């Protein structure tokens, strides 16, 4: 009987070992487990059910979740990283399954582990100090010192515990329109955006971007689930009861932990002309309530509120409302409203700042680049001259200089100004990362790209951009995690597929790399990526077909000389490559400044002409 039991134990151990060996393989199935154990699927199911009371699929899930809990309790990785390590391709699905299984969220376990680590480090430091004193001081002094240390230790321990229990992180949910008219949506949207911006000026706070919080508009999700998804412990809810010439604003501040706690309610009823003052007072009251430290500089900056012209401000809010829609038709309508605001008061900075950011972002991909650059550049400089405290102006200027003007020192100082005004500016962080990519400072690039994902956690684009930088740095595990997060947020996130394809390509998994690249959208940029993949995978003929297609197309219409040069480079057509790449530099054709970043150029890096390309752009050469 004991021998039979021992064999059963060995069988269970073997099953668990096989699952452990494949724990990060999201495609590991019951069929594969049965094959490796040497049983049919039905036999495996019956045997495991008899011995453990769990089916084969339940056993796999149990091992995955047990490992996940162990990683979280030992504070080894973030929740998202843990999900990927144990074979879940979707962190949100992992959260759901984990919570259902253990009746506690992975985020809560992670926070408890972090708190325990801090306390243990503190206790160890105190013990080491006490032992040293025991060996070097007299008995009387030792006793006095121990008592003193114990008192200080208790104070520090309580302070540390309180600090860990209340991280300074905030999400402002979309405000509810209770005015009785959908025509006021643009005002409600604008005030929500402004509150995020006001709170973002406090460096002691981590404030989730407007774009990530918009997902919860009209959502029936529980507050605690929203807080967990955004990784914050303070949620701001609000509603607008009237939005004409006067504004009636109600704000609820909710602390979220194991239990929800309503910290305070704010009720403001004032003229629309005083809206800037209202928004500033709300932000300061929230920061004070959650005990966020406000520097003297930040406090003074928030006192510079002015009375606004209600009609001008409405025109500004309408303009920004349409610009936020993100398409060309709404963009044009938004610009019309901003121009109307400028006509009403040419000395007001808001409309200029909004117009600058609109042209800078839309011109980056959807409008005529030269026209957009001039309009955005002029508007940004005008806004900064009128009001140097608007981070939108500096952000717009930074994008323009980085991608079109190529004044690198001015780009850096402009980004620093944007983040000085608003440390929680996710857009500025995301693009500042690409400034550092140009100068091969991977550490800084990753730091800013990662910060953008923290501030805008539901942005598929920012997760993908971080993944691209990880690929460039050959950190393939992290790149894959970022790519899967991007695809989890947006299944159509093309850069997610590109990152996975690049990871496979660099690891010589050519068939998988081709499969990922062939899922990319149509268009010359994506075709250039496919051509490189085909070359690296030994399928040169397919790359030549792409090249010939665009060479034929170039006879009847203009095409991007940068992409043309990149394809020529990876095909080994060096003279053509340098011809088109020089043309791209002369015309400042995006994304020529990232020549060193794209792998297509590796075939020409030993050519002295390549160094000359970088010198023309005043960029450093690295092999």
XYZ file of C-alpha atoms in Angstrom:
623
model
C 0.000 0.000 0.000
C 2.838 2.392 0.883
C 4.654 1.573 -2.392
C 1.452 2.321 -4.403
C 1.043 5.633 -2.581
C 4.680 6.499 -3.298
C 4.135 5.888 -7.028
C 1.105 8.185 -6.958
C 3.181 10.872 -5.276
C 5.875 10.441 -7.912
C 3.274 10.807 -10.664
C 1.886 14.026 -9.154
C 5.430 15.408 -8.734
C 6.212 14.566 -12.358
C 3.069 16.384 -13.547
C 3.908 19.436 -11.441
C 7.535 19.454 -12.680
C 6.403 19.382 -16.329
C 3.990 22.265 -15.727
C 6.727 24.224 -13.907
C 9.108 23.714 -16.840
C 6.487 25.177 -19.199
C 5.000 27.714 -16.821
C 5.782 30.778 -18.951
C 4.429 29.130 -22.116
C 0.957 30.591 -22.599
C 0.190 27.916 -25.226
C 1.021 24.951 -22.966
C -2.117 22.790 -23.069
C -3.616 19.697 -21.475
C -2.770 17.800 -24.703
C 0.920 18.692 -24.346
C 0.900 17.736 -20.668
C -0.688 14.372 -21.463
C 1.870 13.744 -24.214
C 4.829 14.485 -21.928
C 3.392 12.354 -19.125
C 2.791 9.502 -21.593
C -0.979 9.164 -21.162
C -4.027 9.977 -23.249
C -5.907 13.152 -22.343
C -8.834 11.187 -20.894
C -6.557 8.897 -18.843
C -4.652 11.891 -17.483
C -7.920 13.589 -16.540
C -9.232 10.518 -14.701
C -5.987 9.875 -12.852
C -5.514 13.474 -11.673
C -9.155 13.784 -10.628
C -8.832 10.585 -8.594
C -5.561 11.573 -6.900
C -6.007 15.341 -6.404
C -9.666 16.115 -7.004
C -8.593 18.482 -9.813
C -8.855 18.043 -13.570
C -5.788 18.428 -15.784
C -6.686 22.003 -16.752
C -7.405 22.864 -13.096
C -4.027 21.373 -12.137
C -2.207 23.550 -14.684
C -4.093 26.597 -13.451
C -3.332 25.709 -9.806
C 0.419 25.431 -10.448
C 0.465 28.697 -12.411
C -1.432 30.611 -9.719
C 0.628 29.094 -6.881
C 3.820 30.201 -8.580
C 2.307 33.648 -9.195
C 1.405 34.047 -5.535
C 4.898 33.012 -4.508
C 6.452 35.605 -6.847
C 4.143 38.328 -5.551
C 4.662 37.463 -1.879
C 8.436 37.616 -2.374
C 8.133 40.931 -4.260
C 10.018 39.518 -7.258
C 8.149 41.251 -10.115
C 5.292 43.595 -10.939
C 1.784 42.200 -11.324
C 1.958 42.422 -15.133
C 5.414 40.797 -15.246
C 4.170 38.044 -12.939
C 1.219 37.384 -15.252
C 3.523 36.836 -18.223
C 5.979 34.749 -16.183
C 3.273 32.230 -15.302
C 1.821 31.965 -18.790
C -1.016 34.493 -18.869
C -0.950 36.616 -22.036
C -3.460 39.083 -20.568
C -2.714 40.794 -17.209
C -6.366 41.782 -16.837
C -7.471 38.147 -17.269
C -4.749 37.072 -14.811
C -6.125 39.564 -12.250
C -9.618 38.146 -12.691
C -8.573 34.470 -12.384
C -6.192 35.123 -9.472
C -8.801 37.067 -7.500
C -11.448 34.405 -8.126
C -9.047 31.691 -6.914
C -7.555 33.385 -3.839
C -10.277 35.967 -3.046
C -7.647 38.686 -2.963
C -6.202 40.679 -5.858
C -2.564 40.231 -6.921
C -2.092 43.978 -6.453
C -3.012 43.750 -2.754
C -0.568 40.877 -2.191
C 2.148 42.849 -4.001
C 1.610 45.922 -1.800
C 1.694 43.814 1.391
C 4.976 42.237 0.248
C 6.511 45.656 -0.431
C 5.475 46.869 3.022
C 6.924 43.764 4.706
C 10.241 44.218 2.873
C 10.520 47.809 4.091
C 9.736 46.826 7.676
C 12.257 43.945 7.603
C 14.993 46.235 6.307
C 14.222 48.748 9.027
C 14.209 46.074 11.742
C 17.537 44.641 10.533
C 19.127 48.093 10.576
C 17.879 48.635 14.131
C 19.232 45.238 15.282
C 22.664 45.890 13.739
C 22.836 49.286 15.424
C 21.868 47.799 18.805
C 24.509 45.043 18.605
C 27.189 47.586 17.765
C 26.220 49.699 20.760
C 26.240 46.655 23.050
C 29.834 45.960 22.151
C 31.142 49.513 22.378
C 29.237 51.396 25.091
C 28.903 51.092 28.817
C 25.904 49.324 30.278
C 24.189 52.544 31.378
C 24.708 54.272 28.060
C 23.594 51.118 26.292
C 20.300 50.992 28.193
C 19.628 54.679 27.547
C 20.483 54.256 23.890
C 18.298 51.183 23.506
C 15.342 53.003 25.035
C 15.944 55.958 22.744
C 16.318 53.728 19.703
C 13.191 51.831 20.605
C 11.240 55.080 20.823
C 12.657 56.381 17.555
C 12.144 52.977 15.976
C 8.477 52.910 16.906
C 7.971 56.419 15.534
C 9.777 55.588 12.301
C 7.988 52.262 11.982
C 4.564 53.847 12.367
C 5.531 56.630 9.967
C 6.871 54.157 7.442
C 3.795 51.962 7.694
C 1.522 54.960 7.221
C 3.575 56.116 4.252
C 3.440 52.707 2.593
C -0.279 52.397 3.239
C -1.057 55.676 1.477
C 0.910 56.028 -1.767
C 0.315 59.409 -3.347
C -1.432 58.288 -6.511
C -4.616 59.761 -7.945
C -7.061 59.117 -10.766
C -9.695 61.708 -11.676
C -12.634 59.883 -13.259
C -14.663 61.600 -16.029
C -17.127 64.047 -14.492
C -20.812 63.259 -14.737
C -23.028 65.640 -16.700
C -26.048 66.397 -14.483
C -26.917 69.663 -16.212
C -29.721 68.014 -18.170
C -28.173 68.870 -21.557
C -25.648 66.926 -23.653
C -24.680 70.280 -25.190
C -22.603 70.864 -22.055
C -20.430 67.779 -22.622
C -17.567 69.878 -23.943
C -17.512 71.969 -20.731
C -17.589 68.877 -18.521
C -14.836 67.271 -20.587
C -12.724 70.444 -20.363
C -13.047 70.766 -16.595
C -12.102 67.101 -16.184
C -9.011 67.673 -18.332
C -8.130 70.802 -16.327
C -8.406 69.022 -12.957
C -6.020 66.303 -14.159
C -3.622 69.032 -15.275
C -3.890 70.985 -12.016
C -3.132 67.918 -9.890
C -0.363 66.937 -12.286
C 1.605 70.025 -11.267
C 2.324 68.457 -7.858
C 5.573 66.488 -8.091
C 4.644 64.523 -4.929
C 1.653 62.969 -6.723
C 1.379 60.362 -9.444
C -1.629 61.445 -11.488
C -3.137 59.156 -14.108
C -3.564 60.829 -17.494
C -6.907 61.982 -18.832
C -6.684 59.499 -21.706
C -6.527 56.450 -19.415
C -9.347 57.647 -17.144
C -11.713 58.327 -20.078
C -12.159 54.574 -20.377
C -14.337 54.692 -17.271
C -16.856 57.195 -18.610
C -20.333 55.746 -17.967
C -18.627 52.601 -16.642
C -20.337 50.366 -14.078
C -17.010 49.073 -12.712
C -16.560 49.183 -8.954
C -14.319 51.932 -7.598
C -11.944 49.420 -6.037
C -11.570 47.580 -9.361
C -10.814 50.818 -11.209
C -8.244 51.744 -8.556
C -6.632 48.330 -8.860
C -6.507 48.483 -12.660
C -4.888 51.931 -12.576
C -2.748 51.096 -9.525
C -3.874 54.113 -7.475
C -5.285 54.452 -4.012
C -7.185 57.716 -4.393
C -10.109 58.153 -6.768
C -11.706 61.503 -7.550
C -15.347 61.405 -8.674
C -17.367 64.439 -9.598
C -20.372 65.882 -11.331
C -21.403 69.183 -12.880
C -24.894 70.313 -11.895
C -24.939 73.521 -13.940
C -22.671 74.777 -16.698
C -23.893 78.054 -18.110
C -22.562 81.407 -16.994
C -22.157 79.794 -13.575
C -20.622 76.439 -12.655
C -21.860 74.112 -9.913
C -19.208 71.463 -9.283
C -19.382 68.560 -6.799
C -16.253 66.525 -6.057
C -15.876 63.316 -4.009
C -12.429 62.228 -2.789
C -12.299 58.480 -2.105
C -9.440 56.564 -0.519
C -9.361 52.984 -1.805
C -7.727 50.141 0.080
C -9.221 47.079 1.662
C -12.200 49.330 2.322
C -13.395 52.461 0.576
C -13.219 55.620 2.645
C -14.814 58.899 1.609
C -12.244 61.485 2.622
C -14.205 64.606 1.733
C -16.790 66.283 -0.457
C -16.141 69.603 -2.206
C -18.991 71.812 -3.409
C -18.230 74.847 -5.579
C -20.859 77.133 -7.071
C -19.373 80.149 -8.803
C -19.261 82.175 -12.003
C -17.635 80.550 -15.047
C -15.312 83.560 -15.063
C -13.720 82.129 -11.880
C -13.273 78.588 -13.268
C -9.465 78.708 -13.072
C -9.629 79.655 -9.409
C -12.160 76.871 -8.743
C -9.944 74.247 -10.389
C -6.895 75.435 -8.463
C -8.758 75.339 -5.127
C -10.056 71.817 -5.835
C -6.539 70.539 -6.629
C -5.026 72.144 -3.529
C -7.787 70.798 -1.271
C -7.284 67.269 -2.621
C -3.491 67.428 -2.236
C -3.846 68.706 1.332
C -6.370 66.014 2.269
C -4.212 63.146 1.053
C -1.142 64.796 2.634
C 0.841 65.369 -0.533
C 3.700 67.802 -0.033
C 3.323 70.960 -2.099
C 6.521 72.902 -2.694
C 6.545 76.687 -2.360
C 7.139 76.962 -6.095
C 4.134 74.751 -6.887
C 1.955 76.633 -4.425
C 2.876 80.023 -5.906
C 2.334 78.707 -9.421
C -1.214 77.724 -8.535
C -2.011 81.148 -7.126
C -1.581 82.758 -10.538
C -5.212 82.296 -11.525
C -7.089 84.849 -13.546
C -10.652 85.767 -14.344
C -11.612 84.495 -17.799
C -13.990 85.750 -20.435
C -16.804 83.129 -20.309
C -17.448 83.207 -24.059
C -13.753 82.997 -24.851
C -13.290 80.089 -22.432
C -16.265 78.229 -23.924
C -14.788 78.623 -27.397
C -11.471 77.284 -26.053
C -13.171 74.290 -24.400
C -15.133 73.512 -27.577
C -11.920 73.648 -29.575
C -10.076 71.257 -27.251
C -13.101 68.936 -27.127
C -12.958 68.456 -30.902
C -9.165 68.216 -31.004
C -9.304 65.374 -28.493
C -11.450 63.311 -30.888
C -8.278 62.579 -32.861
C -9.491 62.658 -36.474
C -8.950 65.166 -39.278
C -12.564 66.398 -39.591
C -12.935 67.113 -35.857
C -9.441 68.607 -35.807
C -10.439 71.239 -38.343
C -13.566 72.131 -36.358
C -11.501 72.332 -33.172
C -9.023 74.730 -34.771
C -11.940 76.919 -35.907
C -13.152 77.281 -32.301
C -9.626 78.030 -31.059
C -9.244 80.721 -33.700
C -12.566 82.151 -32.511
C -11.177 82.254 -28.941
C -8.055 84.069 -30.151
C -10.182 86.632 -31.986
C -12.109 87.325 -28.779
C -8.854 87.937 -26.866
C -5.480 87.778 -28.676
C -3.789 88.118 -25.302
C -5.133 84.863 -23.845
C -2.595 82.009 -23.821
C -4.940 79.012 -23.549
C -6.127 78.961 -27.160
C -2.584 79.394 -28.503
C -1.340 76.510 -26.336
C -4.196 74.250 -27.444
C -3.650 75.137 -31.105
C 0.100 74.474 -30.821
C -0.387 71.034 -29.310
C -3.096 70.201 -31.855
C -0.943 71.091 -34.857
C 2.136 69.450 -33.333
C 0.416 66.091 -32.756
C -1.746 65.999 -35.904
C 1.063 67.351 -38.079
C 3.216 64.455 -36.817
C 1.159 62.118 -38.980
C -2.030 63.427 -40.593
C -1.444 66.976 -41.888
C 1.035 68.631 -44.233
C 4.143 68.636 -42.044
C 5.572 71.997 -43.133
C 2.286 73.894 -42.752
C 1.536 72.251 -39.423
C 5.062 72.987 -38.168
C 4.868 76.716 -38.906
C 1.416 77.134 -37.350
C 2.278 75.088 -34.282
C 5.672 76.737 -33.794
C 4.212 80.239 -33.916
C 1.311 79.346 -31.612
C 3.591 77.643 -29.067
C 5.972 80.596 -28.843
C 3.048 83.002 -28.540
C 1.535 80.942 -25.703
C 4.839 80.720 -23.815
C 5.315 84.478 -24.109
C 1.808 85.103 -22.750
C 1.911 82.461 -20.006
C 5.088 80.447 -19.241
C 3.198 78.102 -16.872
C 1.269 76.120 -19.532
C 2.939 72.747 -20.090
C 0.955 72.200 -23.322
C 3.000 74.984 -24.970
C 6.340 73.454 -24.020
C 5.147 69.973 -25.000
C 4.096 71.198 -28.436
C 7.375 73.039 -28.905
C 9.348 69.961 -27.830
C 7.636 67.743 -30.412
C 8.167 70.289 -33.169
C 11.861 70.744 -32.434
C 12.511 67.016 -31.912
C 10.835 65.744 -35.055
C 11.120 68.661 -37.464
C 13.547 71.388 -36.402
C 16.401 69.184 -35.069
C 17.726 71.750 -32.584
C 18.709 69.087 -30.057
C 19.739 71.275 -27.118
C 16.583 73.369 -27.446
C 14.467 70.201 -27.639
C 15.952 68.940 -24.361
C 15.426 72.231 -22.528
C 11.848 72.433 -23.822
C 11.051 68.925 -22.562
C 12.567 69.819 -19.197
C 10.393 72.948 -19.051
C 7.247 70.911 -19.823
C 8.053 68.411 -17.059
C 9.065 71.162 -14.654
C 5.583 72.681 -15.013
C 3.811 69.306 -14.974
C 5.873 66.274 -13.824
C 2.873 64.060 -14.656
C 2.848 64.976 -18.361
C 2.698 61.500 -19.941
C 2.995 62.827 -23.507
C 6.171 64.743 -22.676
C 7.715 61.696 -20.973
C 6.833 59.427 -23.910
C 8.444 61.691 -26.515
C 11.386 62.707 -24.328
C 12.312 59.018 -24.387
C 12.769 59.289 -28.167
C 15.079 62.260 -27.698
C 17.350 60.034 -25.606
C 17.130 57.244 -28.189
C 18.784 59.614 -30.681
C 21.743 60.017 -28.340
C 22.004 56.315 -27.454
C 21.149 56.908 -23.802
C 19.080 53.763 -23.349
C 18.836 54.149 -19.591
C 17.175 57.575 -19.831
C 15.058 56.509 -22.794
C 13.633 53.551 -20.887
C 13.171 55.655 -17.748
C 10.961 58.203 -19.528
C 9.144 55.658 -21.718
C 8.345 53.566 -18.627
C 7.124 56.651 -16.744
C 4.718 57.381 -19.614
C 3.166 53.917 -19.176
C 2.821 54.517 -15.426
C 1.008 57.810 -15.971
C -1.066 56.571 -18.934
C -1.365 52.849 -18.129
C -4.147 52.161 -20.631
C -2.290 53.603 -23.621
C -1.418 50.810 -26.038
C 0.874 53.207 -27.929
C 3.025 54.048 -24.907
C 3.435 50.390 -23.929
C 4.435 49.596 -27.525
C 6.932 52.478 -27.650
C 8.542 51.187 -24.458
C 8.671 47.729 -26.043
C 10.454 49.076 -29.136
C 13.137 50.646 -26.958
C 13.539 47.375 -25.035
C 14.023 45.546 -28.369
C 16.649 48.080 -29.417
C 18.388 47.418 -26.097
C 18.089 43.632 -26.648
C 15.951 43.192 -23.520
C 13.677 40.748 -25.276
C 11.718 39.459 -22.264
C 10.699 42.971 -21.271
C 10.010 43.891 -24.887
C 7.650 40.958 -25.240
C 5.838 41.868 -22.020
C 5.307 45.418 -23.265
C 4.098 44.172 -26.647
C 1.584 41.802 -25.107
C 0.344 44.543 -22.811
C -0.171 46.801 -25.836
C -2.071 44.077 -27.688
C -4.114 43.333 -24.580
C -5.211 46.979 -24.560
C -5.705 47.151 -28.325
C -5.734 43.968 -30.393
C -4.991 46.087 -33.502
C -1.835 47.660 -32.022
C 0.490 47.081 -34.988
C 3.645 47.939 -33.060
C 2.833 45.081 -30.688
C 3.061 42.632 -33.597
C 6.256 44.313 -34.847
C 7.933 43.982 -31.438
C 7.070 40.281 -31.158
C 8.336 39.785 -34.704
C 11.602 41.589 -33.978
C 12.168 39.562 -30.809
C 11.745 36.346 -32.787
C 13.964 37.667 -35.582
C 16.848 38.529 -33.269
C 16.522 35.130 -31.630
C 16.593 33.442 -35.083
C 13.026 32.128 -34.824
C 12.477 33.022 -38.447
C 9.141 31.343 -39.182
C 7.534 32.983 -36.160
C 9.128 36.316 -37.058
C 7.684 36.180 -40.572
C 4.248 35.268 -39.222
C 4.212 38.326 -36.954
C 5.497 40.646 -39.697
C 2.880 39.432 -42.148
C 0.145 40.486 -39.705
C 1.281 44.123 -39.961
C -0.956 46.623 -41.788
C -0.431 47.726 -45.360
C 1.701 50.774 -46.122
C 5.294 51.674 -46.944
C 6.511 51.872 -43.336
C 5.243 48.384 -42.558
C 6.460 47.043 -45.919
C 9.946 48.306 -45.041
C 9.779 46.270 -41.813
C 8.599 43.201 -43.742
C 11.427 43.602 -46.279
C 14.026 43.595 -43.492
C 12.436 40.505 -41.933
C 12.469 38.642 -45.258
C 16.149 39.507 -45.819
C 17.143 38.324 -42.328
C 15.068 35.149 -42.726
C 16.683 34.212 -46.045
C 13.692 35.094 -48.231
C 15.362 37.777 -50.342
C 12.988 37.342 -53.297
C 10.025 38.498 -51.209
C 11.970 41.580 -50.110
C 12.860 42.324 -53.747
C 9.179 42.165 -54.710
C 8.417 44.894 -52.129
C 11.346 46.978 -53.385
C 10.258 46.699 -57.019
C 6.687 47.676 -56.120
C 7.825 50.973 -54.619
C 10.396 51.644 -57.335
C 7.562 51.402 -59.861
C 5.301 53.555 -57.689
C 8.012 56.223 -57.402
C 7.748 56.878 -61.145
C 4.242 58.304 -60.780
C 4.071 59.670 -57.236
C 6.354 60.868 -54.418
C 7.231 58.258 -51.798
C 9.054 58.479 -48.471
C 12.785 58.667 -49.265
C 13.724 57.505 -45.757
C 11.845 54.200 -46.079
C 13.167 53.861 -49.636
C 16.727 54.258 -48.349
C 16.139 51.812 -45.507
C 14.946 49.117 -47.915
C 17.877 49.759 -50.272
C 20.236 49.420 -47.307
C 19.029 46.037 -46.127
C 18.994 44.751 -49.718
C 22.640 45.755 -50.117
C 22.024 48.511 -52.668
C 24.445 50.861 -50.922
C 24.631 53.649 -53.479
C 20.843 53.843 -53.699
C 20.626 53.726 -49.921
C 22.921 56.737 -49.428
C 21.236 58.623 -52.259
C 17.772 58.308 -50.709
C 18.913 58.737 -47.101
C 20.729 61.964 -47.979
C 17.585 63.130 -49.758
C 15.584 62.374 -46.611
C 17.997 64.415 -44.495
C 17.894 67.352 -46.903
C 14.082 67.388 -46.744
C 13.923 66.488 -43.038
C 11.753 63.495 -43.896
C 10.515 61.620 -40.818
C 11.866 59.276 -39.402
C 15.352 59.797 -40.868
C 16.809 60.972 -37.524
C 16.170 57.448 -36.183
C 18.400 55.860 -38.819
C 20.611 54.433 -36.061
C 17.575 52.995 -34.283
C 16.219 50.975 -37.200
C 18.049 47.690 -37.849
C 17.860 48.191 -41.638
C 21.001 50.331 -41.563
C 23.332 47.670 -40.140
C 24.542 46.720 -43.654
C 25.915 50.231 -44.291
C 27.300 51.176 -40.882
C 30.870 50.299 -41.870
C 30.745 52.735 -44.783
C 32.251 56.166 -44.087
C 29.250 57.696 -45.837
C 27.085 56.487 -42.949
C 29.090 58.580 -40.476
C 28.587 61.574 -42.749
C 24.799 61.029 -42.608
C 24.830 61.283 -38.829
C 27.178 64.256 -38.891
C 24.733 66.114 -41.154
C 22.057 65.591 -38.495
C 24.514 66.389 -35.651
C 23.909 62.970 -34.105
C 26.484 60.612 -32.537
C 27.775 57.543 -34.384
C 27.507 54.126 -32.748
C 28.018 50.807 -34.422
